[in-house]
Amino acid sequence: MALVYLNTLAHGRSGDKGDTSNVCVYARDPKDYEFLKRVLTVERVKEYFGDMVKGEITRYEVDTLCGMNFVMKHALGGGATHSLRLDSLGKSMGSAFMRMKVDTDW
């Protein structure tokens, strides 16, 4: 089993709108995209973020860009004007996502 951080295989961008965070994950190499689609399920992402994401997670696939966009509702403690979280804007959600460990023998 070879566990690697997701950022070995992908890069990401993140943003927010209110209490919703979105993170786009793009395969660094197109040959890894199908693997990433298999391992980055909504269930796996929900498990990874745990109680940090209290709402629904939706995954949108963008095959032409070898990427996926994860929209996570109720993920920012109410959003910028309501949250007591240090990062209420969700800019670091992408970095947190890239620290997920994936098993490359999957």
GROMACS .gro file of C-alpha atoms in nm:
model
  106
    1MET     CA    1   0.000   0.000   0.000
    2ALA     CA    2   0.141   0.339  -0.099
    3LEU     CA    3  -0.031   0.628   0.075
    4VAL     CA    4   0.038   0.968  -0.077
    5TYR     CA    5  -0.106   1.311  -0.022
    6LEU     CA    6  -0.364   1.407  -0.283
    7ASN     CA    7  -0.145   1.700  -0.389
    8THR     CA    8   0.099   1.447  -0.536
    9LEU     CA    9  -0.163   1.357  -0.798
   10ALA     CA   10  -0.376   1.671  -0.816
   11HIS     CA   11  -0.394   2.042  -0.757
   12GLY     CA   12  -0.690   2.239  -0.635
   13ARG     CA   13  -0.863   2.574  -0.619
   14SER     CA   14  -1.117   2.673  -0.361
   15GLY     CA   15  -1.370   2.944  -0.301
   16ASP     CA   16  -1.687   3.022  -0.116
   17LYS     CA   17  -2.028   3.180  -0.131
   18GLY     CA   18  -2.186   3.239   0.206
   19ASP     CA   19  -2.175   2.913   0.402
   20THR     CA   20  -2.094   2.705   0.094
   21SER     CA   21  -1.740   2.606   0.002
   22ASN     CA   22  -1.636   2.470  -0.332
   23VAL     CA   23  -1.311   2.296  -0.413
   24CYS     CA   24  -1.201   2.204  -0.763
   25VAL     CA   25  -0.958   1.913  -0.789
   26TYR     CA   26  -0.764   1.871  -1.113
   27ALA     CA   27  -0.546   1.572  -1.202
   28ARG     CA   28  -0.185   1.678  -1.256
   29ASP     CA   29  -0.157   1.405  -1.518
   30PRO     CA   30  -0.465   1.314  -1.724
   31LYS     CA   31  -0.383   0.944  -1.682
   32ASP     CA   32  -0.463   0.976  -1.309
   33TYR     CA   33  -0.808   1.127  -1.361
   34GLU     CA   34  -1.005   0.799  -1.373
   35PHE     CA   35  -0.828   0.684  -1.056
   36LEU     CA   36  -0.916   1.011  -0.882
   37LYS     CA   37  -1.280   0.976  -0.985
   38ARG     CA   38  -1.287   0.631  -0.823
   39VAL     CA   39  -1.130   0.735  -0.493
   40LEU     CA   40  -1.271   1.087  -0.445
   41THR     CA   41  -1.629   0.989  -0.385
   42VAL     CA   42  -1.874   1.214  -0.206
   43GLU     CA   43  -1.877   0.962   0.080
   44ARG     CA   44  -1.497   0.972   0.111
   45VAL     CA   45  -1.490   1.352   0.107
   46LYS     CA   46  -1.768   1.368   0.369
   47GLU     CA   47  -1.575   1.125   0.589
   48TYR     CA   48  -1.252   1.321   0.543
   49PHE     CA   49  -1.400   1.659   0.639
   50GLY     CA   50  -1.619   1.507   0.912
   51ASP     CA   51  -1.813   1.756   1.124
   52MET     CA   52  -1.653   2.048   0.944
   53VAL     CA   53  -1.905   2.002   0.660
   54LYS     CA   54  -2.253   1.979   0.805
   55GLY     CA   55  -2.451   1.981   0.482
   56GLU     CA   56  -2.475   1.807   0.149
   57ILE     CA   57  -2.172   1.754  -0.074
   58THR     CA   58  -2.221   1.743  -0.450
   59ARG     CA   59  -1.952   1.638  -0.697
   60TYR     CA   60  -1.953   1.775  -1.051
   61GLU     CA   61  -1.721   1.608  -1.300
   62VAL     CA   62  -1.551   1.817  -1.566
   63ASP     CA   63  -1.401   1.548  -1.787
   64THR     CA   64  -1.267   1.792  -2.047
   65LEU     CA   65  -1.044   1.945  -1.776
   66CYS     CA   66  -0.971   1.618  -1.591
   67GLY     CA   67  -1.124   1.770  -1.282
   68MET     CA   68  -1.405   1.761  -1.030
   69ASN     CA   69  -1.579   2.038  -0.842
   70PHE     CA   70  -1.699   1.956  -0.490
   71VAL     CA   71  -1.968   2.188  -0.356
   72MET     CA   72  -1.999   2.157   0.021
   73LYS     CA   73  -2.296   2.319   0.191
   74HIS     CA   74  -2.292   2.439   0.551
   75ALA     CA   75  -1.913   2.407   0.550
   76LEU     CA   76  -1.800   2.747   0.675
   77GLY     CA   77  -1.963   2.791   1.012
   78GLY     CA   78  -2.225   3.027   0.870
   79GLY     CA   79  -1.995   3.221   0.636
   80ALA     CA   80  -1.772   3.525   0.672
   81THR     CA   81  -2.006   3.746   0.873
   82HIS     CA   82  -2.142   3.473   1.102
   83SER     CA   83  -1.856   3.236   1.170
   84LEU     CA   84  -1.612   3.222   1.458
   85ARG     CA   85  -1.380   3.003   1.249
   86LEU     CA   86  -1.037   3.138   1.171
   87ASP     CA   87  -1.091   3.075   0.799
   88SER     CA   88  -1.458   3.152   0.747
   89LEU     CA   89  -1.408   3.226   0.377
   90GLY     CA   90  -1.302   2.878   0.279
   91LYS     CA   91  -0.981   2.972   0.101
   92SER     CA   92  -0.789   2.704   0.287
   93MET     CA   93  -1.043   2.427   0.219
   94GLY     CA   94  -0.850   2.346  -0.100
   95SER     CA   95  -0.526   2.312   0.097
   96ALA     CA   96  -0.699   2.093   0.353
   97PHE     CA   97  -0.837   1.877   0.071
   98MET     CA   98  -0.489   1.836  -0.080
   99ARG     CA   99  -0.369   1.691   0.254
  100MET     CA  100  -0.606   1.394   0.214
  101LYS     CA  101  -0.411   1.070   0.188
  102VAL     CA  102  -0.500   0.836  -0.096
  103ASP     CA  103  -0.394   0.477  -0.147
  104THR     CA  104  -0.232   0.453  -0.491
  105ASP     CA  105  -0.268   0.073  -0.486
  106TRP     CA  106  -0.645   0.114  -0.492
   0.00000   0.00000   0.00000
